Amino acid sequence: MTSEHKPVTVEQISKALTALGYFDHDITPAEHAEFAALNNHPEIYRVRLINALLGLVQKEAMFADGVELDEENQFAAVGEQMKAADAWDDMIFQMSFTGWQVARAMMPLRIHAPLEESGPLPMAAVQAAEGLHVMLGSLGATYAASAVGDIEGIAFQLEMQKAARGLLQTSIETIDYVLDSVEAADNQ
């Protein structure tokens, strides 16, 4: 995120949510103040609103992605997302943005995976997602360190890549354990 980034206001967010049908009326300044007080902090209220908007837009993107597109148009569609996020021409920010998306995507898995009834596969998914998240963060940091000739920074990022590999390997081992257990049960 660049230093000149100016966050959208709760009023702007709520207008978008109203336009998309999330709210059935324009939220008044008094209602904004009441909602902010309920969340104990205006920023928490803003974060919750922006995440409601994100959920609506992601759902629409999910359905829109169901349209059959050739590879060129798929890349162009994702390119629109990167342009809107100001990540189109910034490889470092692209890695950061993509890593952030992976971290958010695994949030429901982090809640579900520790439950005993979930079994080991959700945890394998968390490990794989975490490995990808670390890898993408490290890749962006490696690009940034390389751009300024930071040898120590690059060396540190190699350690982070080893950590990512460890998470991915653990995920594979968990999956292998499940597959081996199923095969053993089938052979009995």
Short mmCIF file of C-alpha atoms in Angstrom, two decimals:
data_model
loop_
_atom_site.label_atom_id
_atom_site.label_comp_id
_atom_site.label_asym_id
_atom_site.label_seq_id
_atom_site.Cartn_x
_atom_site.Cartn_y
_atom_site.Cartn_z
CA MET A 1 0.00 0.00 0.00
CA THR A 2 1.46 3.33 -0.98
CA SER A 3 1.87 6.19 1.47
CA GLU A 4 -0.57 8.34 -0.53
CA HIS A 5 -3.38 5.80 -0.04
CA LYS A 6 -6.48 7.53 1.29
CA PRO A 7 -8.93 5.05 2.83
CA VAL A 8 -12.53 5.26 1.71
CA THR A 9 -14.93 6.59 4.31
CA VAL A 10 -17.67 4.66 6.06
CA GLU A 11 -20.14 6.86 4.21
CA GLN A 12 -18.69 5.83 0.84
CA ILE A 13 -18.65 2.17 1.84
CA SER A 14 -22.22 2.22 3.12
CA LYS A 15 -23.42 3.95 -0.09
CA ALA A 16 -21.84 1.11 -2.11
CA LEU A 17 -23.42 -1.47 0.20
CA THR A 18 -26.81 0.22 -0.17
CA ALA A 19 -26.43 0.35 -3.97
CA LEU A 20 -25.69 -3.39 -3.98
CA GLY A 21 -28.71 -4.19 -1.78
CA TYR A 22 -26.89 -5.02 1.47
CA PHE A 23 -28.65 -2.17 3.30
CA ASP A 24 -32.25 -1.29 2.53
CA HIS A 25 -31.71 2.45 3.07
CA ASP A 26 -28.96 5.05 3.16
CA ILE A 27 -27.27 4.94 6.55
CA THR A 28 -27.58 8.26 8.35
CA PRO A 29 -24.68 9.94 10.19
CA ALA A 30 -26.46 9.12 13.48
CA GLU A 31 -26.65 5.42 12.49
CA HIS A 32 -22.96 5.44 11.55
CA ALA A 33 -22.12 6.88 14.97
CA GLU A 34 -24.33 4.28 16.69
CA PHE A 35 -22.74 1.38 14.75
CA ALA A 36 -19.25 2.71 15.45
CA ALA A 37 -20.08 2.90 19.18
CA LEU A 38 -21.38 -0.69 19.13
CA ASN A 39 -18.04 -1.82 17.72
CA ASN A 40 -16.14 0.13 20.41
CA HIS A 41 -14.03 1.90 17.79
CA PRO A 42 -14.71 3.72 14.52
CA GLU A 43 -11.95 1.80 12.70
CA ILE A 44 -13.44 -1.56 13.68
CA TYR A 45 -16.76 -0.42 12.23
CA ARG A 46 -15.00 0.71 9.02
CA VAL A 47 -13.16 -2.63 8.74
CA ARG A 48 -16.40 -4.54 9.19
CA LEU A 49 -18.16 -2.45 6.55
CA ILE A 50 -15.35 -2.80 4.03
CA ASN A 51 -15.32 -6.55 4.61
CA ALA A 52 -19.07 -6.74 4.02
CA LEU A 53 -18.49 -4.94 0.72
CA LEU A 54 -15.60 -7.27 -0.08
CA GLY A 55 -17.79 -10.31 0.57
CA LEU A 56 -20.50 -9.02 -1.77
CA VAL A 57 -17.98 -8.26 -4.51
CA GLN A 58 -16.16 -11.58 -4.07
CA LYS A 59 -19.43 -13.48 -4.35
CA GLU A 60 -20.21 -11.62 -7.57
CA ALA A 61 -16.69 -12.35 -8.84
CA MET A 62 -17.14 -16.04 -7.99
CA PHE A 63 -20.32 -16.22 -10.05
CA ALA A 64 -18.83 -14.10 -12.83
CA ASP A 65 -15.84 -16.46 -12.99
CA GLY A 66 -18.31 -19.21 -13.85
CA VAL A 67 -18.53 -17.75 -17.35
CA GLU A 68 -16.40 -19.75 -19.73
CA LEU A 69 -13.49 -17.57 -20.87
CA ASP A 70 -10.39 -18.32 -22.85
CA GLU A 71 -7.07 -17.92 -21.04
CA GLU A 72 -6.41 -14.46 -22.49
CA ASN A 73 -9.70 -13.11 -21.17
CA GLN A 74 -9.23 -14.83 -17.79
CA PHE A 75 -5.88 -13.06 -17.40
CA ALA A 76 -7.45 -9.79 -18.55
CA ALA A 77 -10.20 -10.15 -15.93
CA VAL A 78 -7.71 -10.77 -13.14
CA GLY A 79 -5.67 -7.91 -14.56
CA GLU A 80 -8.64 -5.63 -13.91
CA GLN A 81 -8.52 -6.66 -10.26
CA MET A 82 -4.78 -5.95 -10.11
CA LYS A 83 -5.26 -2.56 -11.79
CA ALA A 84 -8.05 -1.62 -9.35
CA ALA A 85 -5.75 -2.61 -6.47
CA ASP A 86 -2.89 -0.52 -7.94
CA ALA A 87 -0.87 -3.72 -8.21
CA TRP A 88 -0.73 -4.01 -12.01
CA ASP A 89 2.69 -2.44 -12.52
CA ASP A 90 4.21 -3.29 -9.13
CA MET A 91 5.49 -6.86 -8.82
CA ILE A 92 6.32 -6.38 -5.14
CA PHE A 93 2.80 -5.20 -4.35
CA GLN A 94 1.32 -7.95 -6.54
CA MET A 95 3.04 -10.55 -4.36
CA SER A 96 1.90 -8.78 -1.19
CA PHE A 97 -1.67 -8.42 -2.47
CA THR A 98 -1.84 -12.05 -3.60
CA GLY A 99 -0.36 -13.24 -0.30
CA TRP A 100 -2.97 -11.20 1.56
CA GLN A 101 -5.69 -12.89 -0.50
CA VAL A 102 -4.33 -16.33 0.36
CA ALA A 103 -4.16 -15.44 4.08
CA ARG A 104 -7.78 -14.25 4.01
CA ALA A 105 -8.91 -17.31 2.09
CA MET A 106 -7.48 -19.63 4.72
CA MET A 107 -9.16 -17.81 7.63
CA PRO A 108 -12.27 -20.07 7.65
CA LEU A 109 -9.98 -23.11 7.43
CA ARG A 110 -8.05 -21.93 10.50
CA ILE A 111 -11.35 -21.94 12.43
CA HIS A 112 -12.53 -25.32 11.11
CA ALA A 113 -9.25 -27.28 10.96
CA PRO A 114 -8.53 -27.65 14.71
CA LEU A 115 -11.90 -29.26 15.36
CA GLU A 116 -11.48 -32.97 15.99
CA GLU A 117 -14.41 -33.87 13.74
CA SER A 118 -12.72 -32.09 10.82
CA GLY A 119 -10.06 -34.73 10.45
CA PRO A 120 -6.54 -34.02 9.16
CA LEU A 121 -7.27 -32.73 5.64
CA PRO A 122 -8.43 -29.21 6.60
CA MET A 123 -5.20 -28.84 8.59
CA ALA A 124 -3.26 -29.95 5.50
CA ALA A 125 -5.07 -27.23 3.57
CA VAL A 126 -4.14 -24.64 6.23
CA GLN A 127 -0.50 -25.77 6.08
CA ALA A 128 -0.46 -25.51 2.28
CA ALA A 129 -2.12 -22.09 2.32
CA GLU A 130 0.24 -20.85 5.02
CA GLY A 131 3.19 -22.14 2.99
CA LEU A 132 1.94 -20.27 -0.06
CA HIS A 133 1.34 -17.14 2.02
CA VAL A 134 4.89 -17.22 3.40
CA MET A 135 6.29 -17.96 -0.06
CA LEU A 136 4.50 -15.01 -1.67
CA GLY A 137 5.49 -12.63 1.13
CA SER A 138 9.06 -13.78 0.85
CA LEU A 139 9.02 -13.43 -2.92
CA GLY A 140 7.85 -9.82 -2.68
CA ALA A 141 10.43 -9.07 0.01
CA THR A 142 13.13 -10.72 -2.13
CA TYR A 143 12.22 -8.47 -5.08
CA ALA A 144 12.33 -5.43 -2.78
CA ALA A 145 15.69 -6.44 -1.27
CA SER A 146 17.14 -7.18 -4.69
CA ALA A 147 16.07 -3.77 -5.98
CA VAL A 148 18.23 -2.04 -3.36
CA GLY A 149 21.05 -4.62 -3.22
CA ASP A 150 20.21 -5.76 0.33
CA ILE A 151 22.19 -9.01 0.53
CA GLU A 152 21.22 -9.65 4.18
CA GLY A 153 17.56 -9.15 3.30
CA ILE A 154 17.85 -11.62 0.43
CA ALA A 155 19.56 -14.15 2.72
CA PHE A 156 16.77 -13.78 5.28
CA GLN A 157 14.19 -14.38 2.57
CA LEU A 158 15.93 -17.62 1.64
CA GLU A 159 15.26 -18.74 5.21
CA MET A 160 11.63 -17.75 4.77
CA GLN A 161 11.47 -19.85 1.58
CA LYS A 162 12.79 -22.79 3.61
CA ALA A 163 10.01 -22.18 6.13
CA ALA A 164 7.46 -22.12 3.28
CA ARG A 165 8.87 -25.38 1.94
CA GLY A 166 8.55 -26.92 5.42
CA LEU A 167 4.88 -25.95 5.64
CA LEU A 168 4.18 -27.32 2.16
CA GLN A 169 6.06 -30.53 2.95
CA THR A 170 4.09 -30.99 6.16
CA SER A 171 0.88 -30.55 4.17
CA ILE A 172 1.99 -33.23 1.70
CA GLU A 173 2.92 -35.58 4.54
CA THR A 174 -0.51 -35.09 6.11
CA ILE A 175 -2.24 -35.87 2.81
CA ASP A 176 -0.01 -38.91 2.30
CA TYR A 177 -0.92 -40.13 5.79
CA VAL A 178 -4.63 -39.87 4.99
CA LEU A 179 -4.23 -41.60 1.63
CA ASP A 180 -2.11 -44.36 3.17
CA SER A 181 -4.70 -44.86 5.95
CA VAL A 182 -7.52 -45.15 3.42
CA GLU A 183 -5.52 -47.60 1.31
CA ALA A 184 -4.66 -49.68 4.38
CA ALA A 185 -8.32 -49.77 5.42
CA ASP A 186 -9.34 -50.83 1.91
CA ASN A 187 -6.82 -53.69 1.97
CA GLN A 188 -8.19 -55.17 5.21
#
